XYZ file of C-alpha atoms in Angstrom:
725
model
C 37.060 -2.781 22.656
C 34.569 -2.250 25.452
C 31.018 -1.041 25.078
C 30.609 1.534 22.295
C 27.786 2.592 20.032
C 27.189 2.110 16.321
C 28.593 3.977 13.332
C 26.380 3.067 10.440
C 24.957 6.577 9.731
C 28.071 8.656 10.385
C 29.171 10.843 7.473
C 32.798 12.001 7.955
C 32.494 14.553 5.139
C 29.938 16.530 7.154
C 31.830 16.261 10.440
C 33.646 19.279 11.911
C 37.444 19.304 12.081
C 38.885 17.277 14.968
C 40.353 20.387 16.593
C 36.904 21.970 16.731
C 35.162 18.927 18.161
C 35.746 19.779 21.854
C 34.387 23.296 21.402
C 31.359 21.991 19.532
C 30.641 19.493 22.311
C 31.062 22.145 25.010
C 28.543 24.352 23.180
C 26.071 21.473 22.906
C 26.509 20.615 26.589
C 26.002 24.245 27.605
C 22.703 24.259 25.749
C 21.620 20.947 27.260
C 22.466 22.138 30.752
C 20.503 25.351 30.206
C 17.479 23.376 29.035
C 17.716 21.271 32.229
C 18.132 24.149 34.665
C 15.868 26.670 32.910
C 13.165 24.780 31.010
C 11.843 26.814 28.074
C 14.764 29.210 27.847
C 15.878 27.571 24.593
C 13.409 27.422 21.737
C 12.256 23.905 20.791
C 13.876 23.973 17.302
C 17.208 24.896 18.907
C 16.808 22.126 21.491
C 16.203 19.606 18.715
C 19.271 20.898 16.879
C 21.359 20.459 20.009
C 20.061 16.902 20.477
C 20.886 16.136 16.853
C 24.437 17.452 17.215
C 24.952 15.409 20.378
C 23.869 12.229 18.598
C 26.229 13.031 15.709
C 29.132 13.428 18.135
C 28.191 10.111 19.786
C 28.363 8.360 16.430
C 31.686 9.961 15.667
C 33.198 8.840 18.990
C 32.551 5.274 18.167
C 34.019 5.316 14.710
C 37.061 7.445 15.417
C 39.654 6.659 18.049
C 41.020 10.180 17.599
C 37.616 11.607 18.450
C 37.425 9.516 21.607
C 40.893 10.601 22.677
C 40.523 14.308 21.937
C 37.344 14.375 24.013
C 38.157 11.712 26.601
C 41.530 13.213 27.487
C 40.086 16.681 28.159
C 39.298 17.601 31.794
C 37.073 20.438 30.483
C 34.906 17.968 28.640
C 34.479 15.756 31.709
C 33.736 18.737 33.906
C 31.071 19.957 31.464
C 29.615 16.456 31.144
C 29.427 16.193 34.924
C 27.686 19.547 35.352
C 25.200 18.732 32.591
C 24.400 15.283 33.976
C 24.022 16.691 37.471
C 21.457 19.181 36.185
C 19.642 16.402 34.338
C 19.604 14.201 37.440
C 18.100 17.033 39.468
C 15.220 17.216 37.001
C 14.734 13.461 36.775
C 14.508 13.298 40.553
C 11.440 15.565 40.260
C 9.750 13.277 37.709
C 10.726 15.182 34.535
C 10.720 11.893 32.656
C 10.615 13.600 29.256
C 14.333 14.358 29.750
C 15.323 10.676 30.028
C 16.480 10.243 26.374
C 18.723 13.317 26.554
C 20.265 12.189 29.846
C 20.873 8.750 28.387
C 22.723 10.269 25.430
C 25.134 11.905 27.868
C 25.942 8.533 29.444
C 26.289 6.860 26.034
C 28.839 9.498 25.017
C 30.797 9.048 28.253
C 30.655 5.287 27.882
C 32.249 5.584 24.432
C 34.988 7.896 25.689
C 35.990 5.349 28.340
C 37.148 3.011 25.575
C 40.396 5.012 25.666
C 41.031 3.380 29.045
C 42.968 4.746 32.010
C 43.324 8.468 31.351
C 39.669 8.978 30.467
C 38.583 6.603 33.245
C 40.459 8.631 35.839
C 39.073 11.928 34.546
C 35.541 10.509 34.660
C 36.025 9.631 38.314
C 38.045 12.659 39.407
C 35.632 15.170 37.855
C 32.650 13.476 39.468
C 30.904 12.064 36.391
C 31.086 8.521 37.776
C 29.361 9.681 40.968
C 26.551 11.269 38.944
C 26.141 8.028 36.978
C 25.677 6.120 40.232
C 23.136 8.689 41.310
C 21.358 8.379 37.956
C 21.234 4.590 38.282
C 19.720 4.916 41.737
C 17.061 7.305 40.394
C 16.206 4.950 37.540
C 15.943 1.930 39.835
C 13.592 3.873 42.087
C 11.383 5.024 39.199
C 11.346 1.677 37.378
C 10.486 -0.333 40.474
C 7.377 1.667 41.408
C 4.189 -0.285 40.645
C 1.737 1.021 38.063
C -1.547 2.140 39.531
C -4.462 -0.240 39.187
C -7.720 0.535 37.394
C -6.222 2.887 34.825
C -7.229 3.013 31.172
C -5.269 1.208 28.477
C -3.630 4.326 27.038
C -2.418 5.490 30.445
C -1.078 2.032 31.192
C 0.855 1.968 27.910
C 2.291 5.404 28.684
C 3.445 4.255 32.116
C 5.045 1.146 30.601
C 6.834 3.302 28.023
C 8.214 5.551 30.766
C 9.424 2.526 32.734
C 11.013 1.168 29.573
C 12.977 4.387 29.101
C 14.256 4.275 32.665
C 15.379 0.671 32.119
C 17.290 1.701 28.994
C 19.170 4.262 31.054
C 19.893 1.596 33.686
C 21.447 -0.638 31.023
C 23.605 2.204 29.717
C 24.817 3.133 33.195
C 25.836 -0.495 33.792
C 27.772 -0.447 30.518
C 29.453 2.767 31.665
C 30.523 1.179 34.960
C 31.903 -1.842 33.128
C 33.972 0.384 30.829
C 35.090 2.481 33.791
C 36.618 -0.612 35.442
C 38.195 -2.152 32.363
C 41.931 -2.771 32.933
C 42.062 -0.158 35.701
C 42.787 -1.577 39.165
C 42.037 1.671 40.981
C 38.651 2.114 39.335
C 37.807 -1.561 39.899
C 38.412 -1.281 43.618
C 36.512 2.003 43.942
C 33.485 0.659 42.079
C 33.663 -2.490 44.227
C 33.610 -0.461 47.420
C 30.624 1.523 46.177
C 28.778 -1.626 45.127
C 29.325 -3.683 48.258
C 30.433 -1.274 50.961
C 33.841 -0.682 52.486
C 35.319 -2.958 55.151
C 35.711 0.101 57.367
C 32.015 0.829 57.162
C 31.103 -2.633 58.462
C 33.985 -3.311 60.833
C 34.174 -2.149 64.474
C 35.792 1.269 64.742
C 38.544 -0.073 66.979
C 39.720 -2.423 64.255
C 40.234 0.302 61.673
C 43.724 1.713 61.612
C 43.872 5.379 60.603
C 45.603 6.062 57.328
C 47.047 9.117 55.711
C 44.389 11.681 54.949
C 41.798 10.039 57.187
C 41.041 13.314 58.948
C 39.849 15.047 55.786
C 36.291 16.301 55.722
C 33.535 13.992 54.552
C 32.062 14.196 51.048
C 29.114 16.540 50.721
C 26.537 13.764 50.599
C 28.232 11.277 52.885
C 26.920 10.480 56.324
C 28.604 9.847 59.623
C 30.402 6.541 59.720
C 30.968 6.512 55.968
C 34.420 6.730 54.431
C 35.823 10.104 53.591
C 37.130 11.048 50.188
C 40.815 10.186 49.966
C 40.823 8.367 53.268
C 41.913 4.988 51.975
C 38.560 3.688 53.337
C 40.225 1.944 56.245
C 41.110 -1.327 54.532
C 44.219 -1.838 56.660
C 43.235 -3.634 59.847
C 39.750 -4.358 58.593
C 38.518 -7.708 59.820
C 36.725 -8.332 56.528
C 39.751 -8.031 54.290
C 42.591 -8.668 56.705
C 41.265 -12.129 57.587
C 40.723 -12.986 53.960
C 44.090 -11.993 52.573
C 47.071 -12.198 54.923
C 49.662 -11.006 52.423
C 50.904 -7.642 53.594
C 51.876 -6.404 50.168
C 48.391 -7.041 48.795
C 46.783 -5.239 51.730
C 49.170 -2.355 51.179
C 48.241 -2.267 47.526
C 44.557 -2.198 48.444
C 45.123 0.843 50.608
C 47.163 2.538 47.921
C 44.474 1.924 45.286
C 41.675 2.995 47.605
C 43.262 6.404 48.170
C 41.169 9.103 46.540
C 37.945 7.129 46.987
C 35.043 9.428 46.105
C 32.417 8.947 48.794
C 29.878 11.195 47.082
C 26.507 9.479 46.721
C 27.952 6.565 48.686
C 25.190 3.963 48.779
C 26.335 0.324 49.002
C 23.975 -2.174 47.492
C 22.700 0.191 44.806
C 22.785 -2.652 42.253
C 20.895 -5.233 44.319
C 17.470 -4.424 42.847
C 18.659 -4.338 39.227
C 18.161 -8.085 38.436
C 14.520 -7.821 39.468
C 13.841 -5.129 36.854
C 15.608 -6.392 33.726
C 15.402 -9.327 31.327
C 18.292 -11.665 30.440
C 19.373 -9.770 27.327
C 19.207 -6.505 29.280
C 21.141 -7.686 32.334
C 24.295 -8.647 30.434
C 26.474 -5.719 31.641
C 25.982 -6.661 35.307
C 27.563 -10.149 35.097
C 30.289 -8.516 33.007
C 31.036 -6.122 35.865
C 31.385 -9.039 38.286
C 33.533 -10.980 35.825
C 35.667 -7.874 35.277
C 36.290 -7.610 39.002
C 36.927 -11.193 40.147
C 37.852 -13.530 37.279
C 41.634 -13.973 36.876
C 41.742 -13.216 33.167
C 45.016 -12.840 31.355
C 46.523 -9.410 31.975
C 44.679 -8.783 35.245
C 46.196 -8.575 38.709
C 45.226 -12.024 39.993
C 45.898 -11.143 43.615
C 43.582 -8.124 43.441
C 40.929 -10.134 41.579
C 41.031 -12.599 44.494
C 40.744 -9.773 47.020
C 37.653 -8.409 45.281
C 36.133 -11.889 45.102
C 36.573 -12.329 48.847
C 35.394 -8.805 49.565
C 32.239 -9.444 47.520
C 31.341 -12.475 49.622
C 32.483 -10.923 52.897
C 30.026 -8.046 52.542
C 26.287 -8.571 52.894
C 25.582 -6.389 49.863
C 27.813 -8.607 47.744
C 26.078 -11.784 48.855
C 22.694 -10.161 48.255
C 23.615 -9.179 44.706
C 24.903 -12.669 43.930
C 21.724 -14.154 45.365
C 19.561 -11.895 43.211
C 21.484 -12.770 40.040
C 21.303 -16.497 40.787
C 17.566 -16.282 41.452
C 17.251 -14.288 38.225
C 18.978 -17.050 36.226
C 16.708 -19.659 37.758
C 13.466 -17.708 37.381
C 14.148 -16.975 33.710
C 15.373 -20.561 33.154
C 18.459 -19.171 31.462
C 20.161 -21.739 29.245
C 23.753 -22.791 29.885
C 24.788 -21.324 26.527
C 23.311 -17.935 27.384
C 25.768 -15.059 27.788
C 24.693 -14.236 31.357
C 24.995 -17.877 32.421
C 28.485 -18.166 30.948
C 29.603 -14.970 32.673
C 28.254 -16.154 36.025
C 29.872 -19.564 35.500
C 33.217 -17.757 35.306
C 32.371 -15.818 38.472
C 31.439 -19.115 40.155
C 34.753 -20.610 39.086
C 36.563 -17.649 40.628
C 34.651 -18.248 43.873
C 35.636 -21.926 43.669
C 39.321 -21.184 43.121
C 39.281 -18.889 46.139
C 37.879 -21.689 48.310
C 34.565 -19.943 48.964
C 31.990 -22.258 47.372
C 30.915 -23.835 50.697
C 30.669 -20.381 52.266
C 28.638 -19.070 49.328
C 26.257 -22.033 49.473
C 25.664 -21.624 53.199
C 25.198 -17.865 52.845
C 22.250 -18.485 50.493
C 20.556 -20.804 52.968
C 17.050 -20.106 54.245
C 15.447 -22.153 57.001
C 12.141 -22.127 55.102
C 13.598 -24.027 52.145
C 15.286 -27.411 51.871
C 17.277 -25.950 48.987
C 16.806 -22.289 48.068
C 16.547 -21.155 44.423
C 19.915 -19.397 44.726
C 21.533 -22.586 46.048
C 20.046 -24.599 43.184
C 21.502 -22.232 40.597
C 24.876 -22.238 42.368
C 24.908 -26.044 42.090
C 24.029 -25.822 38.396
C 26.760 -23.268 37.766
C 29.290 -25.370 39.662
C 28.389 -28.429 37.591
C 28.924 -26.406 34.411
C 32.336 -25.336 35.709
C 33.428 -28.925 36.336
C 31.862 -30.331 33.187
C 34.279 -30.404 30.263
C 32.524 -29.011 27.156
C 32.366 -31.377 24.197
C 34.440 -29.016 22.065
C 36.895 -28.271 24.879
C 37.871 -24.782 25.918
C 39.231 -22.507 23.234
C 41.571 -19.803 24.442
C 42.771 -18.514 21.117
C 40.543 -15.466 21.463
C 41.270 -14.848 25.127
C 42.894 -11.582 26.064
C 43.277 -9.465 29.148
C 39.639 -8.491 28.904
C 37.027 -10.031 26.635
C 36.244 -7.869 23.608
C 32.656 -6.911 23.039
C 30.801 -4.892 20.462
C 27.222 -3.769 20.160
C 24.656 -5.074 17.754
C 23.538 -2.056 15.745
C 20.743 -0.363 17.684
C 18.905 2.683 16.487
C 20.117 5.652 18.444
C 16.592 6.896 18.775
C 15.118 3.576 19.836
C 17.568 3.094 22.643
C 17.835 -0.630 22.128
C 20.017 -2.344 24.651
C 23.441 -3.616 23.777
C 24.171 -7.258 23.088
C 27.749 -8.419 23.357
C 29.103 -11.042 21.018
C 29.399 -14.351 22.847
C 32.126 -16.198 20.937
C 34.786 -15.596 23.575
C 37.261 -17.934 25.213
C 36.513 -19.203 28.670
C 38.433 -17.889 31.631
C 40.075 -21.120 32.708
C 41.710 -24.064 30.977
C 41.360 -26.912 31.724
C 38.343 -27.280 34.065
C 39.465 -27.177 37.692
C 40.381 -30.341 39.537
C 37.671 -31.580 41.897
C 39.251 -30.978 45.279
C 38.204 -33.533 47.882
C 36.716 -30.861 50.135
C 34.003 -29.978 47.602
C 32.298 -33.390 47.208
C 32.794 -34.016 50.933
C 30.985 -30.767 51.766
C 28.093 -31.269 49.385
C 27.554 -34.907 50.382
C 27.388 -33.807 54.022
C 24.819 -31.151 53.105
C 22.840 -33.646 51.031
C 22.736 -36.185 53.865
C 21.880 -33.759 56.645
C 19.799 -31.017 55.027
C 18.257 -32.457 51.866
C 17.605 -36.207 51.894
C 15.865 -36.563 55.320
C 13.162 -33.894 54.764
C 12.652 -35.033 51.164
C 12.132 -38.647 52.259
C 9.606 -37.402 54.817
C 7.663 -35.732 52.003
C 7.772 -38.890 49.872
C 6.615 -41.067 52.768
C 3.647 -38.765 53.288
C 2.828 -39.025 49.578
C 2.891 -42.817 49.874
C 0.674 -42.799 52.946
C -1.868 -40.605 51.149
C -1.784 -42.846 48.086
C -2.420 -45.936 50.225
C -5.280 -44.218 52.046
C -3.527 -44.234 55.403
C -3.444 -40.444 55.659
C -5.820 -37.750 54.446
C -4.501 -35.588 51.632
C -5.382 -32.473 53.640
C -2.313 -33.208 55.764
C -0.088 -32.499 52.757
C 0.646 -28.800 53.273
C 3.160 -28.205 50.474
C 2.089 -26.583 47.210
C 3.312 -27.553 43.749
C 5.452 -24.416 43.836
C 7.073 -25.615 47.073
C 7.711 -29.050 45.581
C 9.207 -27.562 42.438
C 11.745 -25.691 44.559
C 12.653 -28.847 46.487
C 12.818 -30.879 43.284
C 15.040 -28.385 41.458
C 17.532 -28.393 44.311
C 17.479 -32.185 44.580
C 17.911 -32.525 40.816
C 20.935 -30.215 40.789
C 22.454 -32.055 43.761
C 22.252 -35.378 41.933
C 23.536 -33.826 38.695
C 26.585 -32.655 40.620
C 26.973 -35.957 42.469
C 26.851 -37.934 39.213
C 29.548 -35.616 37.888
C 31.671 -36.321 40.977
C 31.123 -40.063 40.537
C 32.613 -39.861 37.038
C 35.881 -38.588 38.509
C 37.802 -41.525 39.951
C 39.531 -39.535 42.686
C 36.347 -37.750 43.745
C 34.441 -41.051 43.764
C 37.172 -42.669 45.852
C 36.905 -39.838 48.365
C 33.122 -40.157 48.515
C 33.054 -43.913 48.935
C 35.992 -44.205 51.314
C 35.283 -41.235 53.576
C 31.524 -41.509 53.970
C 29.869 -44.821 53.241
C 26.713 -43.437 54.811
C 25.858 -41.804 51.503
C 25.409 -45.243 49.944
C 22.962 -46.263 52.652
C 21.060 -43.005 52.272
C 20.779 -43.485 48.510
C 19.440 -47.013 48.994
C 16.866 -45.841 51.524
C 15.877 -42.999 49.216
C 15.394 -45.385 46.285
C 13.351 -47.805 48.405
C 11.026 -45.042 49.604
C 10.546 -43.720 46.077
C 9.907 -47.244 44.858
C 7.190 -47.735 47.475
C 5.503 -44.344 47.211
C 5.833 -43.316 43.561
C 4.554 -45.825 40.986
C 6.293 -46.135 37.696
C 4.536 -44.713 34.660
C 4.369 -46.039 31.120
C 3.037 -43.389 28.784
C 0.818 -43.917 25.789
C 2.920 -43.328 22.693
C 2.031 -43.212 19.036
C 4.535 -45.363 17.128
C 6.810 -47.705 19.074
C 10.465 -47.253 18.162
C 13.072 -49.973 18.644
C 15.626 -49.363 21.361
C 18.397 -49.985 18.854
C 18.479 -51.038 15.191
C 19.000 -54.681 14.324
C 22.560 -55.501 13.294
C 22.911 -55.475 9.535
C 26.508 -56.581 9.045
C 28.481 -59.585 10.341
C 30.697 -57.219 12.312
C 27.698 -55.660 14.060
C 26.239 -59.096 14.759
C 29.508 -60.275 16.267
C 29.686 -57.111 18.384
C 26.131 -57.710 19.550
C 26.925 -61.257 20.575
C 29.985 -60.100 22.495
C 27.862 -57.482 24.245
C 25.349 -60.110 25.305
C 28.037 -62.491 26.504
C 29.527 -59.660 28.572
C 26.148 -59.028 30.215
C 25.683 -62.698 31.014
C 29.138 -63.669 32.156
C 28.677 -62.696 35.851
C 26.228 -65.517 36.459
C 24.160 -66.751 33.568
C 21.575 -68.344 35.823
C 20.028 -65.052 36.886
C 21.304 -62.266 34.653
C 17.992 -61.126 33.223
C 16.660 -57.802 32.140
C 13.319 -57.526 33.954
C 13.577 -60.038 36.756
C 11.492 -58.920 39.689
C 8.687 -56.702 40.866
C 8.880 -56.277 44.630
C 5.657 -54.252 44.799
C 3.454 -55.781 42.113
C 0.283 -54.116 43.279
C 1.587 -50.678 42.383
C 2.218 -51.507 38.767
C -0.443 -53.985 37.697
C -2.582 -51.340 36.051
C 0.243 -49.668 34.212
C 0.922 -52.373 31.683
C 3.889 -54.524 30.945
C 5.039 -56.859 28.252
C 6.120 -56.481 24.680
C 3.978 -53.479 23.792
C 5.817 -51.196 26.237
C 9.374 -52.377 25.865
C 10.928 -50.331 23.078
C 9.575 -46.871 23.672
C 12.155 -45.003 25.713
C 13.247 -42.940 22.746
C 9.884 -41.257 22.303
C 8.559 -38.190 24.054
C 6.022 -39.451 26.613
C 2.453 -38.298 26.241
C 1.561 -37.418 29.814
C -2.202 -37.814 29.969
C -2.375 -38.661 33.678
C -3.920 -35.345 34.614
C -1.848 -35.010 37.775
C -2.640 -31.693 39.403
C -2.495 -32.183 43.152
C 0.773 -31.594 45.060
C 0.653 -35.014 46.708
C 0.709 -36.588 43.215
C 4.123 -35.128 42.384
C 6.228 -37.852 40.716
C 9.847 -36.698 41.239
C 10.916 -37.382 37.630
C 14.496 -38.515 36.938
C 15.352 -38.965 40.633
C 15.079 -42.777 40.637
C 17.333 -42.876 37.596
C 19.957 -40.700 39.287
C 19.899 -42.919 42.375
C 20.436 -46.046 40.283
C 23.234 -44.356 38.321
C 25.022 -43.392 41.524
C 24.682 -46.843 43.080
C 25.949 -48.341 39.850
C 29.007 -46.107 39.826
C 29.812 -46.564 43.515
C 29.438 -50.370 43.407
C 31.645 -50.972 40.389
C 34.474 -53.280 41.516
C 33.865 -52.227 45.129
C 32.806 -55.143 47.299
C 32.331 -52.958 50.364
C 29.666 -50.927 48.581
C 28.166 -54.069 47.038
C 27.773 -55.589 50.501
C 26.349 -52.392 51.947
C 23.703 -52.195 49.237
C 22.710 -55.792 49.993
C 22.600 -55.172 53.750
C 20.338 -52.154 53.248
C 17.965 -54.128 51.030
C 19.018 -52.286 47.931
C 19.251 -55.278 45.600
C 15.484 -55.687 45.472
C 14.971 -51.968 44.994
C 17.398 -51.830 42.067
C 15.957 -55.001 40.512
C 12.539 -53.424 40.608
C 13.780 -50.606 38.374
C 14.457 -53.021 35.488
C 11.262 -51.870 33.818
C 10.287 -48.956 31.641
C 9.379 -45.829 33.570
C 8.731 -42.742 31.492
C 9.265 -40.516 34.511
C 12.813 -41.888 34.515
C 13.989 -42.361 30.914
C 16.395 -45.265 30.362
C 16.183 -46.361 33.994
C 15.808 -49.962 32.818
C 19.193 -49.865 31.105
C 20.839 -48.155 34.060
C 19.331 -50.689 36.460
C 20.664 -53.614 34.402
C 24.147 -52.146 34.513
C 23.786 -51.484 38.239
C 22.759 -55.100 38.887
C 25.774 -56.292 36.945
C 28.078 -54.117 39.061
C 26.413 -55.281 42.276
C 26.738 -58.980 41.396
C 30.165 -59.016 39.812
C 32.617 -60.852 42.064
C 30.136 -60.972 44.937
C 28.778 -64.499 45.663
C 26.647 -63.236 48.547
C 24.761 -60.810 46.293
C 24.435 -63.489 43.613
C 22.910 -65.864 46.152
C 20.403 -63.270 47.337
C 19.236 -62.644 43.808
C 19.086 -66.371 43.073
C 16.803 -66.962 46.043
C 14.414 -64.130 45.262
C 11.029 -65.174 43.937
C 10.120 -63.517 40.686
C 6.624 -62.239 40.040
C 6.797 -62.827 36.292
C 9.315 -63.059 33.477
C 8.953 -60.635 30.623
C 10.519 -61.389 27.222
C 13.293 -59.059 26.207
C 14.178 -58.061 22.678
C 17.927 -58.293 23.328
C 17.667 -61.861 24.632
C 15.307 -62.838 21.811
C 17.606 -61.451 19.165
C 20.515 -63.526 20.429
C 18.567 -66.727 20.949
C 18.010 -66.667 24.731
C 14.892 -66.696 26.849
C 14.286 -66.513 30.548
C 11.690 -68.452 32.529
C 10.613 -69.223 36.088
C 11.541 -72.681 37.287
C 9.629 -74.833 39.756
C 11.411 -73.186 42.694
C 10.319 -69.718 41.583
C 13.761 -68.728 40.372
C 14.479 -66.949 37.113
C 16.587 -69.018 34.722
C 18.031 -68.513 31.231
C 18.176 -71.040 28.431
C 19.249 -71.179 24.830
C 16.405 -71.483 22.331
C 17.174 -73.702 19.380
C 16.891 -72.147 15.957
C 17.161 -68.571 17.272
C 19.980 -66.067 17.512
C 22.312 -64.294 15.143
C 25.186 -65.856 13.348
C 28.514 -65.456 15.032
C 30.583 -65.619 11.907
């Protein structure tokens, strides 16, 4: 069932008969309305009694389906609720914040009644309660967003924070109400959507809006000129926003049919845009649920209408703004991928993907001031989570037309926010196929908008480090670099994911070989400007345990032979250092070889922006070159022509800013040399700086050395190595 309250303290023996429940509620509402409109007319003990009765009815509505139906199916109840909430809103608008808990109880009760679905949902809208809830949410956003005055005493500050906290609790409850209002009700979904993001008619030229039946009716009391009239059908037919997005006539006709009766009272598109800035992750949960409810093609929903709402959301500026705010929210709070809000927004992202709007969404979040904006970074992260197959797969056994949620037991007096249970099935199974247009688009963006300005930053860092440029010329702050880095990191995460899909990799390599050249150039610049770092660690740990059984020993020997079979003369683990001066002081040799598994102890004291080290980026570049060059001579040749062999060889050393880069570089070298005599010759002719013993070679009885010509060679050492039996 949708959002409801708790039942733990309800005593059915003390409850009135079901037939008397509506009259009891009407009496309670009459008293509450009187206390709103005529403060003081009801004695305080009677007011407290009325509040107590209202809470008892709330508890009963969540335990008893009959109670929800007898109240939710009554137009009198919804009319009385609307009048009472309207009176409460009038008082809240004049800063009567002491009434907030009572107003919230009204919304909690209505939220529970909406669990009976369509009939109650329609009454809530037709009688105007839904409009008053939107007005209440707008009031709460306004009150909660006002800054607290400076230079006030501690007690006053705590009071102000408590008041803001109460307004936020009401905001959460109103969002839960809107979610329940939309549940499995196409008409209510579309109406809420139009209120959230604006109607196509309101944003389209007047000449493009075809008049519909009832369009000459008078405007709602609080509507303004140019806004849709109640019952007008909101001008969806002929609208450029929707007509261009969905050409199917029957769907457009259905949109107009569902939009009939649209209540334009308190019409204020974008009224949810500020909400993510005011709440925390556990408080924001109903908002992603609303978006999921409206756009994700869950079982039992009208998939065509879900697609229309998805396109309408992105077509309207208010929709894009809300998405941007939620994405920035997820990034600012560093919300984990297993978090409820992240999983909801991943489903929304997948809906955007399936409607072909990911490129449009990414570009709509662009800002000329940023290489990659925070919203774009989060979109990339969400998209990667959509494409990434979870280890446990996707379980749909619990999936239904709408995900079921319940509330963790809050105290009715405390007003704790609701927390839905998160063990639900995902919306789609299996993960969507990577269409060729997606990697093509993002590689084009990476090459044109991301890599060139990032390389310029790295070059400036290198010039400052070498003393060629004064550090005062570096104008970016650490905060600026973090934003660039987060976007770059998410780009490479997504690109690595694409490279693991054979079809997507084929598209990338065959359609745009320029990406390979850009990656090589990027790696070379990082290699020049950013020195590797070997951290000081407490207890060295071996990279892998020594083989203890004959089977493991045999497997180890086979692994070594596989590594060496390309060309035994120069297949070494740490062959070259192209820029020896950068790394002399950082240590090398046996003491630093087996420590990748430990957490690095970063004692460098780096604090200046120009010292930023771009962690993990070298590793991603090597991983991508390794994947692209596997059994692909064209890519192998291109890497050689761009000077990438030396750059990759230079990564065959420990770098704690890039965990396991040594292992990735070894694999990359293997892929670059395999079946490519030209690359093998280049490596053979390179002059090594020094040879460093390797535990894998030692264990199997090999060693490498520098011959008289300066080339690295391998030889078998007598009396060493594991038994092959």
